[in-house]
GROMACS .gro file of C-alpha atoms in nm:
model
  336
    1MET     CA    1  19.451   7.724  16.796
    2PRO     CA    2  19.763   7.521  16.708
    3ARG     CA    3  20.063   7.727  16.594
    4PHE     CA    4  20.355   7.667  16.361
    5ALA     CA    5  20.667   7.855  16.255
    6VAL     CA    6  20.906   7.849  15.961
    7ILE     CA    7  21.283   7.805  15.985
    8GLY     CA    8  21.450   7.768  15.646
    9ILE     CA    9  21.317   7.962  15.348
   10ASP     CA   10  21.558   7.830  15.085
   11HIS     CA   11  21.315   7.642  14.858
   12GLY     CA   12  20.970   7.731  14.728
   13HIS     CA   13  20.821   7.413  14.874
   14ILE     CA   14  20.790   7.603  15.202
   15PHE     CA   15  20.476   7.762  15.056
   16ASP     CA   16  20.311   7.419  15.035
   17HIS     CA   17  20.371   7.372  15.407
   18VAL     CA   18  20.236   7.712  15.504
   19LYS     CA   19  19.930   7.700  15.278
   20GLY     CA   20  19.851   7.348  15.394
   21LEU     CA   21  19.859   7.425  15.766
   22LEU     CA   22  19.680   7.758  15.729
   23ALA     CA   23  19.401   7.575  15.544
   24GLU     CA   24  19.364   7.350  15.849
   25GLY     CA   25  19.307   7.653  16.072
   26TRP     CA   26  19.658   7.677  16.218
   27GLU     CA   27  19.828   8.007  16.305
   28LEU     CA   28  20.161   8.111  16.152
   29ALA     CA   29  20.353   8.228  16.460
   30GLY     CA   30  20.658   8.366  16.280
   31HIS     CA   31  20.952   8.293  16.054
   32CYS     CA   32  21.328   8.309  16.071
   33PRO     CA   33  21.457   8.550  15.803
   34GLU     CA   34  21.785   8.363  15.746
   35THR     CA   35  21.797   8.252  15.381
   36SER     CA   36  22.029   8.181  15.090
   37VAL     CA   37  21.764   8.311  14.848
   38PRO     CA   38  21.673   8.673  14.938
   39ALA     CA   39  21.415   8.695  14.660
   40LEU     CA   40  21.232   8.396  14.805
   41LEU     CA   41  21.228   8.555  15.150
   42LYS     CA   42  21.078   8.871  15.000
   43THR     CA   43  20.809   8.667  14.824
   44PHE     CA   44  20.734   8.491  15.152
   45GLU     CA   45  20.708   8.813  15.350
   46ASP     CA   46  20.493   8.974  15.081
   47ALA     CA   47  20.260   8.674  15.095
   48TYR     CA   48  20.248   8.661  15.477
   49PRO     CA   49  20.303   9.018  15.601
   50ASP     CA   50  20.159   8.937  15.945
   51SER     CA   51  20.422   8.673  16.014
   52PRO     CA   52  20.682   8.833  16.244
   53ARG     CA   53  21.053   8.802  16.174
   54THR     CA   54  21.188   8.603  16.468
   55ALA     CA   55  21.530   8.461  16.555
   56ARG     CA   56  21.543   8.085  16.519
   57ALA     CA   57  21.642   8.034  16.885
   58ALA     CA   58  21.330   8.220  16.995
   59LEU     CA   59  21.113   8.004  16.770
   60PHE     CA   60  21.269   7.686  16.910
   61ASP     CA   61  21.216   7.810  17.266
   62ASP     CA   62  20.855   7.924  17.220
   63GLU     CA   63  20.645   7.660  17.399
   64SER     CA   64  20.328   7.781  17.225
   65ILE     CA   65  20.460   7.665  16.887
   66ASP     CA   66  20.361   7.307  16.800
   67VAL     CA   67  20.534   7.253  16.465
   68ILE     CA   68  20.842   7.376  16.282
   69CYS     CA   69  20.836   7.372  15.901
   70THR     CA   70  21.163   7.380  15.712
   71ALA     CA   71  21.276   7.407  15.352
   72ALA     CA   72  21.631   7.505  15.444
   73ILE     CA   73  21.941   7.410  15.245
   74PRO     CA   74  21.902   7.030  15.229
   75CYS     CA   75  22.209   6.948  15.439
   76ASP     CA   76  22.075   7.175  15.718
   77ARG     CA   77  21.725   7.029  15.743
   78ALA     CA   78  21.806   6.739  15.974
   79GLY     CA   79  21.980   6.966  16.224
   80ILE     CA   80  21.685   7.204  16.233
   81ALA     CA   81  21.445   6.912  16.272
   82MET     CA   82  21.639   6.757  16.559
   83THR     CA   83  21.664   7.084  16.748
   84ALA     CA   84  21.291   7.137  16.702
   85MET     CA   85  21.207   6.788  16.826
   86ARG     CA   86  21.430   6.824  17.130
   87ASN     CA   87  21.237   7.143  17.206
   88GLY     CA   88  20.907   6.955  17.207
   89LYS     CA   89  20.797   7.033  16.852
   90ASP     CA   90  20.687   6.818  16.560
   91VAL     CA   91  20.842   6.879  16.218
   92ILE     CA   92  20.749   6.904  15.852
   93SER     CA   93  21.059   6.902  15.635
   94ASP     CA   94  21.090   6.952  15.264
   95LYS     CA   95  21.255   6.662  15.085
   96PRO     CA   96  21.521   6.540  15.130
   97GLY     CA   97  21.488   6.526  15.506
   98VAL     CA   98  21.845   6.400  15.541
   99THR     CA   99  22.152   6.403  15.317
  100THR     CA  100  22.384   6.155  15.498
  101PHE     CA  101  22.362   5.821  15.677
  102THR     CA  102  22.490   5.993  15.992
  103GLN     CA  103  22.199   6.237  15.984
  104LEU     CA  104  21.956   5.949  15.932
  105ALA     CA  105  22.089   5.766  16.240
  106GLN     CA  106  22.069   6.087  16.444
  107ILE     CA  107  21.713   6.159  16.328
  108GLU     CA  108  21.602   5.805  16.414
  109LYS     CA  109  21.759   5.836  16.760
  110THR     CA  110  21.592   6.174  16.819
  111ILE     CA  111  21.250   6.040  16.719
  112ALA     CA  112  21.290   5.749  16.962
  113GLU     CA  113  21.406   5.969  17.249
  114THR     CA  114  21.155   6.253  17.207
  115GLY     CA  115  20.843   6.087  17.068
  116ARG     CA  116  20.804   6.377  16.826
  117ILE     CA  117  20.689   6.350  16.463
  118PHE     CA  118  20.941   6.387  16.182
  119SER     CA  119  20.747   6.414  15.857
  120VAL     CA  120  20.883   6.482  15.509
  121CYS     CA  121  20.638   6.647  15.271
  122PHE     CA  122  20.694   6.460  14.945
  123THR     CA  123  20.515   6.716  14.730
  124GLU     CA  124  20.504   6.497  14.418
  125ARG     CA  125  20.253   6.279  14.605
  126PHE     CA  126  20.109   6.495  14.882
  127SER     CA  127  20.060   6.811  14.675
  128VAL     CA  128  19.940   6.636  14.357
  129ARG     CA  129  19.567   6.571  14.328
  130SER     CA  130  19.603   6.297  14.068
  131ALA     CA  131  19.843   6.113  14.300
  132GLU     CA  132  19.581   6.136  14.574
  133LYS     CA  133  19.317   5.989  14.342
  134ALA     CA  134  19.553   5.712  14.233
  135GLY     CA  135  19.598   5.608  14.596
  136LYS     CA  136  19.223   5.572  14.637
  137LEU     CA  137  19.188   5.372  14.315
  138VAL     CA  138  19.469   5.136  14.415
  139GLY     CA  139  19.321   5.099  14.762
  140ASN     CA  140  18.983   5.010  14.613
  141GLY     CA  141  19.136   4.738  14.395
  142ALA     CA  142  19.078   4.912  14.061
  143ILE     CA  143  19.388   4.752  13.906
  144GLY     CA  144  19.434   4.447  14.129
  145GLN     CA  145  19.763   4.389  14.308
  146VAL     CA  146  20.029   4.647  14.221
  147ILE     CA  147  20.341   4.474  14.091
  148GLN     CA  148  20.545   4.756  13.938
  149THR     CA  149  20.579   5.134  13.928
  150LEU     CA  150  20.756   5.345  13.669
  151GLY     CA  151  20.818   5.701  13.788
  152THR     CA  152  20.985   5.992  13.613
  153GLY     CA  153  21.077   6.321  13.775
  154PRO     CA  154  21.217   6.557  13.512
  155HIS     CA  155  21.291   6.916  13.618
  156ARG     CA  156  21.394   7.237  13.442
  157LEU     CA  157  21.729   7.370  13.560
  158GLY     CA  158  21.675   7.733  13.465
  159SER     CA  159  21.907   8.001  13.598
  160GLY     CA  160  21.968   8.198  13.916
  161ARG     CA  161  22.012   7.897  14.144
  162PRO     CA  162  22.200   7.959  14.473
  163ASP     CA  163  22.557   7.831  14.499
  164TRP     CA  164  22.464   7.543  14.731
  165PHE     CA  165  22.239   7.398  14.463
  166TYR     CA  166  22.547   7.276  14.275
  167LYS     CA  167  22.742   7.149  14.580
  168HIS     CA  168  22.710   6.775  14.638
  169ASP     CA  169  22.746   6.795  15.017
  170ALA     CA  170  22.470   7.055  15.028
  171PHE     CA  171  22.201   6.885  14.818
  172GLY     CA  172  22.303   6.524  14.877
  173GLY     CA  173  22.296   6.404  14.516
  174ILE     CA  174  22.016   6.376  14.264
  175LEU     CA  175  21.885   6.041  14.393
  176VAL     CA  176  21.869   6.174  14.750
  177ASP     CA  177  21.708   6.498  14.642
  178ILE     CA  178  21.461   6.435  14.359
  179GLY     CA  179  21.472   6.056  14.373
  180SER     CA  180  21.323   6.048  14.722
  181HIS     CA  181  20.989   6.154  14.570
  182GLN     CA  182  20.969   5.849  14.349
  183ILE     CA  183  21.097   5.613  14.621
  184ASP     CA  184  20.816   5.736  14.844
  185GLN     CA  185  20.565   5.663  14.569
  186PHE     CA  186  20.702   5.314  14.503
  187LEU     CA  187  20.668   5.211  14.869
  188PHE     CA  188  20.323   5.370  14.901
  189TYR     CA  189  20.153   5.238  14.587
  190THR     CA  190  20.302   4.888  14.611
  191GLY     CA  191  20.229   4.862  14.984
  192SER     CA  192  20.594   4.776  15.053
  193GLU     CA  193  20.738   4.847  15.396
  194THR     CA  194  21.095   4.799  15.274
  195ALA     CA  195  21.290   4.735  14.955
  196GLU     CA  196  21.639   4.695  14.816
  197VAL     CA  197  21.824   4.898  14.556
  198ALA     CA  198  21.896   4.657  14.270
  199THR     CA  199  22.095   4.908  14.066
  200SER     CA  200  22.143   5.285  14.039
  201SER     CA  201  22.340   5.537  13.837
  202VAL     CA  202  22.405   5.911  13.823
  203GLY     CA  203  22.569   6.142  13.574
  204ASN     CA  204  22.654   6.497  13.479
  205PHE     CA  205  22.609   6.520  13.104
  206ALA     CA  206  22.546   6.887  13.032
  207ASN     CA  207  22.674   7.091  13.327
  208GLN     CA  208  23.049   7.047  13.321
  209SER     CA  209  23.109   7.392  13.474
  210THR     CA  210  22.957   7.259  13.797
  211PRO     CA  211  23.127   6.918  13.831
  212GLU     CA  212  22.965   6.827  14.166
  213PHE     CA  213  22.617   6.862  14.019
  214GLU     CA  214  22.426   6.564  13.880
  215ASP     CA  215  22.174   6.622  13.603
  216PHE     CA  216  22.067   6.258  13.556
  217GLY     CA  217  21.995   5.963  13.780
  218ASP     CA  218  21.804   5.637  13.773
  219LEU     CA  219  21.752   5.330  13.989
  220VAL     CA  220  21.563   5.005  14.023
  221LEU     CA  221  21.392   4.905  14.348
  222ARG     CA  222  21.284   4.555  14.442
  223SER     CA  223  21.060   4.445  14.729
  224GLU     CA  224  20.891   4.114  14.808
  225LYS     CA  225  20.582   4.250  14.632
  226ALA     CA  226  20.698   4.455  14.337
  227THR     CA  227  20.970   4.627  14.139
  228GLY     CA  228  21.006   4.994  14.047
  229TYR     CA  229  21.205   5.191  13.793
  230ILE     CA  230  21.282   5.557  13.865
  231ARG     CA  231  21.438   5.821  13.641
  232VAL     CA  232  21.509   6.179  13.749
  233ASP     CA  233  21.682   6.454  13.552
  234TRP     CA  234  21.731   6.825  13.488
  235PHE     CA  235  21.661   6.814  13.113
  236THR     CA  236  21.313   6.965  13.076
  237PRO     CA  237  21.324   7.159  12.746
  238ASP     CA  238  21.246   7.529  12.748
  239GLY     CA  239  20.957   7.465  12.511
  240LEU     CA  240  20.755   7.269  12.766
  241PRO     CA  241  20.497   7.499  12.930
  242THR     CA  242  20.576   7.379  13.283
  243TRP     CA  243  20.883   7.285  13.489
  244GLY     CA  244  20.861   6.909  13.425
  245ASP     CA  245  20.656   6.636  13.263
  246GLY     CA  246  20.627   6.426  13.578
  247ARG     CA  247  20.465   6.089  13.514
  248LEU     CA  248  20.386   5.776  13.706
  249VAL     CA  249  20.267   5.441  13.572
  250ILE     CA  250  20.129   5.195  13.826
  251LEU     CA  251  20.098   4.841  13.691
  252GLY     CA  252  19.858   4.601  13.856
  253THR     CA  253  19.751   4.243  13.791
  254GLU     CA  254  19.415   4.367  13.656
  255GLY     CA  255  19.504   4.694  13.485
  256TYR     CA  256  19.719   5.003  13.511
  257ILE     CA  257  19.705   5.372  13.598
  258GLU     CA  258  19.904   5.648  13.434
  259LEU     CA  259  19.941   5.991  13.591
  260ARG     CA  260  20.041   6.293  13.388
  261LYS     CA  261  20.083   6.515  13.687
  262TYR     CA  262  20.176   6.855  13.554
  263VAL     CA  263  20.102   6.856  13.181
  264ASP     CA  264  19.936   6.643  12.916
  265ILE     CA  265  20.168   6.721  12.627
  266ALA     CA  266  19.975   6.822  12.313
  267GLY     CA  267  19.658   6.712  12.492
  268ARG     CA  268  19.423   6.843  12.758
  269ASP     CA  269  19.488   7.174  12.931
  270GLY     CA  270  19.589   7.201  13.295
  271LYS     CA  271  19.740   6.933  13.517
  272ASP     CA  272  19.640   6.632  13.729
  273HIS     CA  273  19.542   6.400  13.445
  274LEU     CA  274  19.478   6.033  13.532
  275PHE     CA  275  19.420   5.744  13.292
  276LEU     CA  276  19.273   5.419  13.423
  277VAL     CA  277  19.280   5.102  13.213
  278ASN     CA  278  19.124   4.781  13.342
  279LYS     CA  279  18.872   4.512  13.245
  280ARG     CA  280  18.594   4.771  13.235
  281GLY     CA  281  18.770   4.973  12.968
  282VAL     CA  282  18.970   5.296  12.940
  283GLU     CA  283  18.876   5.595  13.154
  284TYR     CA  284  19.013   5.947  13.176
  285ILE     CA  285  18.972   6.114  13.516
  286ASP     CA  286  19.020   6.488  13.566
  287CYS     CA  287  19.164   6.510  13.919
  288SER     CA  288  19.186   6.890  13.938
  289THR     CA  289  18.927   6.907  14.219
  290GLU     CA  290  19.039   6.597  14.412
  291PRO     CA  291  19.091   6.697  14.779
  292LYS     CA  292  19.441   6.663  14.926
  293SER     CA  293  19.469   6.490  15.263
  294TYR     CA  294  19.829   6.517  15.385
  295PHE     CA  295  19.803   6.835  15.592
  296ARG     CA  296  19.467   6.741  15.739
  297ASN     CA  297  19.608   6.403  15.841
  298PHE     CA  298  19.927   6.560  15.975
  299ALA     CA  299  19.728   6.808  16.185
  300ASN     CA  300  19.527   6.520  16.328
  301ASP     CA  301  19.848   6.328  16.400
  302VAL     CA  302  19.989   6.621  16.596
  303ARG     CA  303  19.671   6.638  16.802
  304ASP     CA  304  19.611   6.264  16.847
  305ARG     CA  305  19.975   6.136  16.835
  306THR     CA  306  19.889   5.902  16.549
  307GLU     CA  307  20.055   5.820  16.215
  308THR     CA  308  19.792   5.871  15.947
  309ALA     CA  309  19.980   6.115  15.720
  310MET     CA  310  20.274   5.877  15.703
  311THR     CA  311  20.440   5.638  15.944
  312GLN     CA  312  20.782   5.712  16.087
  313ARG     CA  313  20.893   5.377  15.949
  314HIS     CA  314  20.795   5.490  15.600
  315VAL     CA  315  20.976   5.822  15.606
  316LEU     CA  316  21.292   5.665  15.749
  317GLU     CA  317  21.284   5.390  15.484
  318VAL     CA  318  21.250   5.646  15.203
  319CYS     CA  319  21.550   5.830  15.344
  320ARG     CA  320  21.752   5.508  15.377
  321LEU     CA  321  21.678   5.389  15.025
  322SER     CA  322  21.760   5.725  14.867
  323LEU     CA  323  22.092   5.737  15.052
  324GLU     CA  324  22.172   5.378  14.955
  325ALA     CA  325  22.084   5.439  14.590
  326GLN     CA  326  22.305   5.748  14.587
  327SER     CA  327  22.598   5.583  14.763
  328LYS     CA  328  22.612   5.277  14.535
  329ALA     CA  329  22.536   5.458  14.209
  330THR     CA  330  22.751   5.396  13.905
  331LYS     CA  331  22.896   5.723  13.777
  332LEU     CA  332  22.808   5.780  13.413
  333ALA     CA  333  23.043   5.998  13.207
  334LYS     CA  334  22.979   6.231  12.917
  335LYS     CA  335  23.138   6.104  12.597
  336ASP     CA  336  23.354   6.352  12.409
   0.00000   0.00000   0.00000
């Protein structure tokens, strides 16, 4: 039975990793209890009481462990991943996988030298059933050639965030952090291997007490095949019954698809709503039972040394574009 371990319990996305690999029949070999969010560690240990607390060095050294999963503080994820790969392990990282160009170069070098898998679990595609269905529809030609995507990733800020959450060097900036989700989706749905950042901007409009934090960002991507507009923010109102009204519109030459991933405001209950419009008419598709494939594909990749969950080229390009968008972003200022 393949085995995995957890190093970095600083974001709730770690539960997606664990649930996904357990569902594929893998064994959770242990977890490192170091965390910046003690309440999250308690939730993890309550959920997985049979997972032994283990020092990170012992987890790296354990030759029976095949994969390390990490949702550490963002700036620490690349270091954990590289140490894991140099100890013969493949990696699933929460997004963002890297927060600097230096880390990206080091990750690329480590992949080349070790032959290990560095995968970033972009949950807004891999953990969303409507996104899975959209990929199948696009692949089957339901809307023709995809020529543009419009993705929004609003989040609720809430309270009780750890200190690092507001430190730019720790989270990398809003376009590196949240924006990487939408960049991944642009490349995937348009079938683009690479792209350029045409324009980008970031701002802090409502959180002046934490000046390094960014609560708004947007960018435009352009490839030889398509363009994409992305907007991410921390302005989800308290009245919305979920953390964010994440949407994606995929425009094709013969129709379009709209995803309302987490809520259909004033509409249908639940999440994973998909609307397909093409020459055959308008169709609503409830995607709540659509199977998710990322962890199954990743498990097969670990076994077969393939790239079916995502290619290394793809994950590195998402990282590069998010860093480029962040580094060239125009700084927007709040008007008094």
